[in-house]
Amino acid sequence: MCRLCIQNSLDNARIYHAKTVKTRVEGLDIYFICLPPYSPDLNPIEFGWKDLKIELSNILDFNEMIKREVKE
């Protein structure tokens, strides 16, 4: 039994199923949990990306507003 096991949830990209990747993690107590294809709603990072996109769009809008005000 390992003292620290790492579980990593992944989309089903081909790279995660490559023999090289499987060989590298073998014996390291790293376990991949592959999500079903086309299911971004199950991938927690997607919620973070959504929030980040909103925040960045707010920043970009703010920057544009400042540029307009400076020109005037």
mmCIF file of N, CA and C in Angstrom, residues 39-54:
data_model
loop_
_atom_site.group_PDB
_atom_site.id
_atom_site.type_symbol
_atom_site.label_atom_id
_atom_site.label_comp_id
_atom_site.label_asym_id
_atom_site.label_seq_id
_atom_site.Cartn_x
_atom_site.Cartn_y
_atom_site.Cartn_z
ATOM 1 N N SER A 39 -17.592 15.173 -22.559
ATOM 2 C CA SER A 39 -18.296 15.419 -21.299
ATOM 3 C C SER A 39 -17.578 16.489 -20.474
ATOM 4 N N PRO A 40 -17.468 17.704 -21.006
ATOM 5 C CA PRO A 40 -16.780 18.755 -20.260
ATOM 6 C C PRO A 40 -17.469 19.086 -18.940
ATOM 7 N N ASP A 41 -18.759 18.773 -18.829
ATOM 8 C CA ASP A 41 -19.480 19.031 -17.586
ATOM 9 C C ASP A 41 -18.971 18.171 -16.426
ATOM 10 N N LEU A 42 -18.258 17.095 -16.722
ATOM 11 C CA LEU A 42 -17.694 16.237 -15.675
ATOM 12 C C LEU A 42 -16.268 16.630 -15.309
ATOM 13 N N ASN A 43 -15.678 17.528 -16.072
ATOM 14 C CA ASN A 43 -14.295 17.928 -15.860
ATOM 15 C C ASN A 43 -14.263 19.228 -15.058
ATOM 16 N N PRO A 44 -13.823 19.178 -13.801
ATOM 17 C CA PRO A 44 -13.868 20.357 -12.936
ATOM 18 C C PRO A 44 -13.111 21.569 -13.490
ATOM 19 N N ILE A 45 -12.061 21.360 -14.247
ATOM 20 C CA ILE A 45 -11.284 22.487 -14.762
ATOM 21 C C ILE A 45 -12.096 23.336 -15.726
ATOM 22 N N GLU A 46 -13.084 22.739 -16.368
ATOM 23 C CA GLU A 46 -13.904 23.491 -17.320
ATOM 24 C C GLU A 46 -14.641 24.637 -16.633
ATOM 25 N N PHE A 47 -15.050 24.427 -15.379
ATOM 26 C CA PHE A 47 -15.718 25.499 -14.639
ATOM 27 C C PHE A 47 -14.728 26.631 -14.363
ATOM 28 N N GLY A 48 -13.492 26.269 -14.077
ATOM 29 C CA GLY A 48 -12.453 27.282 -13.870
ATOM 30 C C GLY A 48 -12.175 28.070 -15.132
ATOM 31 N N TRP A 49 -12.124 27.376 -16.273
ATOM 32 C CA TRP A 49 -11.894 28.072 -17.547
ATOM 33 C C TRP A 49 -13.011 29.060 -17.819
ATOM 34 N N LYS A 50 -14.243 28.654 -17.520
ATOM 35 C CA LYS A 50 -15.393 29.535 -17.745
ATOM 36 C C LYS A 50 -15.236 30.818 -16.925
ATOM 37 N N ASP A 51 -14.918 30.669 -15.640
ATOM 38 C CA ASP A 51 -14.739 31.836 -14.773
ATOM 39 C C ASP A 51 -13.579 32.701 -15.240
ATOM 40 N N LEU A 52 -12.487 32.064 -15.660
ATOM 41 C CA LEU A 52 -11.325 32.809 -16.141
ATOM 42 C C LEU A 52 -11.668 33.616 -17.389
ATOM 43 N N LYS A 53 -12.405 33.015 -18.313
ATOM 44 C CA LYS A 53 -12.805 33.729 -19.528
ATOM 45 C C LYS A 53 -13.643 34.957 -19.192
ATOM 46 N N ILE A 54 -14.546 34.817 -18.238
ATOM 47 C CA ILE A 54 -15.382 35.948 -17.825
ATOM 48 C C ILE A 54 -14.517 37.050 -17.222
#
